[in-house]
Each structure stands twice: as structure tokens, then as C-alpha cells.
Amino acid sequence: MTTTTKNNTLDSILSQVSSGSSFSDLRKSSRDFLEKNGLPAIKEEEYKFTAITKKLENSISDFSFAKKASLNNEIIQSHMFGGFEGDLLVFNNGFFEKELSTISNNGYTLSLISDAKPELLGKIAATEKDPFVALNNISFGDGIYLKVSKNQKVEKPILFLFLNQSNDGQVINSRILIEVEDNAEVTFLEDSVSLDGKTYFSNMVTEIKVGQNSQVHYNRLQNESKNAITVNNTETDIHRDAVFTSVVISLSGDMVRNNLSLNLLDSGCEGNMYGLYLLNGKTHVDNHTNVDHTKPHAQSNELYKGVLADSSRGVFNGKIFVRQDAQKTNAFQQNNNILLSEDAIVNTKPQLEIWADDVKCSHGCTTGQLDEEALFYLRARGLGKEQARGMLLYAFTGEVMDHISDEAFQNHIVNIVQNRLGSNF
């Protein structure tokens, strides 16, 4: 058992949870787990570089669950990116706003988890995997259950727009459960927005089942205020001949923790993970990824890149497990970082654990500064220092952004990144 600690944060949240609420079995087992183990302490290996429990205790003054903010279509449209064509699902401090959403139901069905009560809830994201999964289990009021029907291709992307603001409480709990049936295809976009600059804690769990021979693209943009504290747990079960691709772009926040797990459960499946963290100020982003190869003839690809300025901090911990039965596995993992300041820090730890003997696996990491020879070459051809610097950094980051599956969302993110790089952070 990992080393954890009980604290005022946990006690404050536990005191708000009603024992008679929905999902009683899941909530009870999660509460028992938390009461026994607590939230992560700095001594815990998985959180040794990200003291999020201490951050919560020092930054959050009201551990009440946030209530809905005042929203209307004008506010929503002001936070939309240009060129978007698809379905829009709006979340107000973690609560789904059906009346403010645009739902076509073309190829999929949507309901509240409490109405559907699917047995998958809490089965893909195991309570004991991470204390913040357990914390979400006891805290979320409701969530959405989105099911893509068998043999359906959802032609247009589905956007999850999270609008967050501390409102009579600073704790926001969001829950999404997605089931993609066999031979289906869908693209999800996720954008989280701070409605003001106030401090809040967002704790989100997303569970995704990818059926046989299906393709799922999940693109996430994190660009909240400098006072946002965020934990995202995304857990996937990927079945035979299915492909799941994740792209996570982290640009802002106070402290951000992303836990992403791909469970490759059968032969022929493929998991892809791409990430970019472009950080300045004192922003802290921690990406923990996990790929579990359990059967033969599956493959995984992972590329995370970071650019860090000022006193920002990045953490990358990527694990690849290759089980004994997972012969003919092909797994690739790479983490590359550029530090633009002497005060910027990155902690990187790529890991492989292999029990099979007929596999192709590789991992690696690099951390350094901009190539001075390349910078000199560009300046010698008439470019200014900042222009040359921005061009090199964009070339470095573009390899990740190229994997964003929706053109409008990609253009939106590229514009943000270019503006950030062009302004010298």
C-alpha cells in the first residue's frame, strides 16, 4: 500500500457526502478506501514531484462543492473557437447543461448516468488506482453517459465544453462515461475554461470503453486560469483491433495533474498518446501515463513534449507494461523537453516493464535548451532573435499538434501556441 495521509481537505469533503445518495455501492467502497488511505502525501512515489494535497490545503479556503454559475448562450459563444461544426455539450461547474447544449444524437445516445445506471461506471477507472478517482466517486452529483452505437460513424466531432468558476464553493466534480460499441468511429474534443481568475479545484474522471474494430480520437485542451488546480483521470479499455488516440495540450493552470491509462485488452489493438505542455510563470503540469499490453500483436505510441519558461515545472512519468502473454508487442515512448529559463524544472521518468521475450519496445527522454547553431543559422538569414526563436519552438511543438484530429480545434490551438511563442511567453 502506498504511503498517504489523512488531512483537513479530505475531512471537509467527506463531511458533505450523503450516504443515501445514488451509486451507493460505489460511493461506500470509495469512502472506505479514502478513510483508510487518505489523499496522497509527498512521500508517495506517484506524487513525489506534485504535492497536490499540500497545494489544496494552502490554496482552497472553501471545500464546499461549487454550485452552477450563471450562464447563457452569449457567454458560451464567447468561449467557442471559430470554425467548429459538431455537437456541443456544456458543463457548468461540472453539471451538464442540456438546455444550453446542441445535441444531434446522430449515431449516439446521451443520458445522465443516474438515468442510465450503466454497470460500467467505476469498473474502467478502478477506485484503488488513484485516490482522486475515489474522491470523485464520492463527490460527483451526476454525469453523462454517452453511447456510440454499433457500426456507426459519428461524422462530426462532439465537444465537451467545461465552464468553471468557484461559486459558493471551490470544488468542482465532473464525470463522463463513454461506451463506443463495435465497428464505430467518433472524435471527442474537450476544452476547459475559467470564467474568472478565482481559485478552484476541478477533479474529473472520464471512463471510455472502445469496442472491437472501433476508432476513438480524444483531444483535450487545458488552458484555465493561473489559479486553477486540476486533476484529470482518464481510463480506457481498448478491445480487439480498436484504435484509441489521445492528444493532451496543457497551456495554463496553477497545478495540473493528468493521469491517462490505456488498457490494451486484446490482440490487434492500438493506443496512441501525444502531449504538449507549454508552460510559463509558476504553472506546474504533471503527466502520468500508463499503457498495459495484455495480449499479443498490439502496439502503442507515445510522444510528449514540453517547453518551460520562467519558474514553471513539468513532470512526465510514462509506464509501459508488457505482460507475459503479450508477445509481438510493439511499444514506443519518447519525452522531449526544452528549458528556456534557469529556474524552469522538468522531472522525467520513462519506464518499461516487460515480461514477454518477443517484443519491440523503446523509450527515451531528452532535456536541453534551444539549438544555438540552428538559432544562429536562422538569424544569419535575416530573422530577428525572437522570430527565429519562435520558429524553432513552433517546429518543436508542431509534431504533437499535428495529431489533433479536428481541423478547427487544431487551428484554434495552433493560434494560441503561436501567439504564446511570439510574445516571448
CSV table of C-alpha atoms in Angstrom, one decimal, residues 58-211:
chain,number,residue,atom,x,y,z
A,58,ASN,CA,-2.8,26.1,1.1
A,59,SER,CA,-4.9,27.4,-1.8
A,60,ILE,CA,-8.6,26.4,-1.2
A,61,SER,CA,-10.5,28.1,1.6
A,62,ASP,CA,-13.9,26.6,0.9
A,63,PHE,CA,-14.1,22.9,0.2
A,64,SER,CA,-17.8,23.1,-0.5
A,65,PHE,CA,-19.0,21.7,-3.8
A,66,ALA,CA,-19.4,24.6,-6.3
A,67,LYS,CA,-22.9,25.3,-7.5
A,68,LYS,CA,-23.9,26.2,-11.0
A,69,ALA,CA,-22.7,29.6,-12.3
A,70,SER,CA,-24.9,32.0,-14.2
A,71,LEU,CA,-24.7,31.0,-17.9
A,72,ASN,CA,-26.4,31.9,-21.1
A,73,ASN,CA,-25.8,31.4,-24.8
A,74,GLU,CA,-23.9,34.6,-25.1
A,75,ILE,CA,-21.3,33.6,-22.5
A,76,ILE,CA,-21.0,30.2,-24.1
A,77,GLN,CA,-20.4,31.6,-27.6
A,78,SER,CA,-17.8,33.9,-26.3
A,79,HIS,CA,-15.7,30.9,-25.3
A,80,MET,CA,-16.2,28.9,-28.5
A,81,PHE,CA,-13.5,28.7,-31.1
A,82,GLY,CA,-14.1,29.6,-34.7
A,83,GLY,CA,-15.0,27.1,-37.4
A,84,PHE,CA,-16.4,24.5,-35.0
A,85,GLU,CA,-19.0,22.2,-36.6
A,86,GLY,CA,-20.4,19.5,-34.4
A,87,ASP,CA,-22.3,18.8,-31.3
A,88,LEU,CA,-21.7,20.9,-28.2
A,89,LEU,CA,-22.1,19.5,-24.6
A,90,VAL,CA,-21.9,22.3,-22.0
A,91,PHE,CA,-20.9,21.6,-18.4
A,92,ASN,CA,-21.5,24.3,-15.7
A,93,ASN,CA,-19.1,23.7,-12.8
A,94,GLY,CA,-19.3,20.0,-13.6
A,95,PHE,CA,-23.1,19.9,-14.1
A,96,PHE,CA,-24.4,19.0,-17.6
A,97,GLU,CA,-26.5,21.8,-19.1
A,98,LYS,CA,-28.8,20.1,-21.6
A,99,GLU,CA,-30.7,23.3,-22.5
A,100,LEU,CA,-27.5,25.1,-23.4
A,101,SER,CA,-26.1,22.2,-25.4
A,102,THR,CA,-26.6,21.2,-29.0
A,103,ILE,CA,-27.3,17.5,-29.4
A,104,SER,CA,-28.0,15.8,-32.7
A,105,ASN,CA,-28.0,12.2,-31.4
A,106,ASN,CA,-26.7,11.2,-34.8
A,107,GLY,CA,-25.0,7.8,-34.2
A,108,TYR,CA,-25.0,8.1,-30.4
A,109,THR,CA,-27.3,8.4,-27.4
A,110,LEU,CA,-26.8,10.7,-24.4
A,111,SER,CA,-28.3,10.5,-20.9
A,112,LEU,CA,-27.5,11.3,-17.4
A,113,ILE,CA,-25.6,8.5,-15.6
A,114,SER,CA,-28.3,8.4,-12.9
A,115,ASP,CA,-30.9,7.6,-15.6
A,116,ALA,CA,-28.9,5.0,-17.5
A,117,LYS,CA,-27.2,3.5,-14.5
A,118,PRO,CA,-24.7,1.5,-16.6
A,119,GLU,CA,-22.8,-1.2,-14.9
A,120,LEU,CA,-19.6,0.2,-16.5
A,121,LEU,CA,-19.5,3.1,-14.0
A,122,GLY,CA,-16.5,2.7,-11.8
A,123,LYS,CA,-15.3,-0.5,-13.5
A,124,ILE,CA,-12.9,1.0,-16.0
A,125,ALA,CA,-11.4,3.6,-13.6
A,126,ALA,CA,-10.7,1.4,-10.5
A,127,THR,CA,-11.1,3.1,-7.1
A,128,GLU,CA,-7.8,1.9,-5.9
A,129,LYS,CA,-5.9,3.2,-9.0
A,130,ASP,CA,-5.7,6.7,-7.7
A,131,PRO,CA,-7.1,8.5,-4.6
A,132,PHE,CA,-8.6,11.2,-6.7
A,133,VAL,CA,-10.7,8.7,-8.6
A,134,ALA,CA,-12.1,7.6,-5.2
A,135,LEU,CA,-12.6,11.3,-4.3
A,136,ASN,CA,-14.6,11.9,-7.5
A,137,ASN,CA,-16.7,8.7,-6.9
A,138,ILE,CA,-18.0,10.0,-3.6
A,139,SER,CA,-18.3,13.6,-4.8
A,140,PHE,CA,-19.8,13.8,-8.2
A,141,GLY,CA,-23.5,14.7,-8.3
A,142,ASP,CA,-24.2,13.2,-11.7
A,143,GLY,CA,-22.5,12.9,-15.1
A,144,ILE,CA,-23.2,11.9,-18.6
A,145,TYR,CA,-23.3,8.5,-20.3
A,146,LEU,CA,-22.6,8.7,-24.0
A,147,LYS,CA,-23.0,5.6,-26.1
A,148,VAL,CA,-21.9,5.4,-29.7
A,149,SER,CA,-24.0,2.7,-31.4
A,150,LYS,CA,-22.6,-0.3,-33.2
A,151,ASN,CA,-21.5,0.2,-36.8
A,152,GLN,CA,-22.0,4.0,-36.5
A,153,LYS,CA,-19.6,6.7,-37.7
A,154,VAL,CA,-20.3,10.0,-35.9
A,155,GLU,CA,-19.4,12.3,-38.8
A,156,LYS,CA,-18.9,15.5,-36.8
A,157,PRO,CA,-16.9,16.0,-33.5
A,158,ILE,CA,-18.5,16.1,-30.1
A,159,LEU,CA,-17.2,19.0,-27.9
A,160,PHE,CA,-17.2,18.9,-24.1
A,161,LEU,CA,-17.0,22.5,-23.0
A,162,PHE,CA,-16.3,22.9,-19.3
A,163,LEU,CA,-17.0,26.3,-17.9
A,164,ASN,CA,-15.6,26.6,-14.4
A,165,GLN,CA,-15.9,29.2,-11.6
A,166,SER,CA,-15.8,29.0,-7.9
A,167,ASN,CA,-19.4,29.7,-6.8
A,168,ASP,CA,-20.5,29.1,-3.2
A,169,GLY,CA,-17.7,26.5,-3.0
A,170,GLN,CA,-14.4,25.8,-4.8
A,171,VAL,CA,-14.6,22.1,-5.5
A,172,ILE,CA,-15.9,21.0,-9.0
A,173,ASN,CA,-16.6,17.4,-9.7
A,174,SER,CA,-17.1,16.2,-13.3
A,175,ARG,CA,-17.9,12.7,-14.6
A,176,ILE,CA,-18.1,11.3,-18.1
A,177,LEU,CA,-18.7,7.7,-19.1
A,178,ILE,CA,-18.3,6.8,-22.8
A,179,GLU,CA,-19.1,3.5,-24.4
A,180,VAL,CA,-18.2,3.1,-28.1
A,181,GLU,CA,-19.6,-0.2,-29.5
A,182,ASP,CA,-18.0,-2.4,-32.1
A,183,ASN,CA,-17.1,-1.0,-35.6
A,184,ALA,CA,-17.8,2.6,-34.6
A,185,GLU,CA,-15.9,5.8,-35.0
A,186,VAL,CA,-16.0,9.1,-33.1
A,187,THR,CA,-14.0,12.2,-32.3
A,188,PHE,CA,-14.2,14.0,-29.0
A,189,LEU,CA,-12.9,17.4,-28.2
A,190,GLU,CA,-12.6,18.8,-24.7
A,191,ASP,CA,-12.0,22.4,-23.7
A,192,SER,CA,-11.9,23.7,-20.1
A,193,VAL,CA,-12.4,27.4,-19.5
A,194,SER,CA,-12.1,29.6,-16.3
A,195,LEU,CA,-14.9,32.1,-16.2
A,196,ASP,CA,-12.8,34.3,-13.9
A,197,GLY,CA,-9.4,34.2,-12.2
A,198,LYS,CA,-10.5,32.9,-8.9
A,199,THR,CA,-9.1,29.7,-7.3
A,200,TYR,CA,-11.0,26.4,-7.6
A,201,PHE,CA,-10.2,22.7,-7.6
A,202,SER,CA,-11.5,20.6,-10.5
A,203,ASN,CA,-11.5,16.8,-10.1
A,204,MET,CA,-12.6,14.9,-13.2
A,205,VAL,CA,-12.9,11.3,-14.1
A,206,THR,CA,-13.5,10.0,-17.7
A,207,GLU,CA,-14.1,6.3,-18.4
A,208,ILE,CA,-14.0,5.1,-22.0
A,209,LYS,CA,-14.7,1.7,-23.4
A,210,VAL,CA,-13.6,1.2,-27.0
A,211,GLY,CA,-15.3,-1.7,-28.7
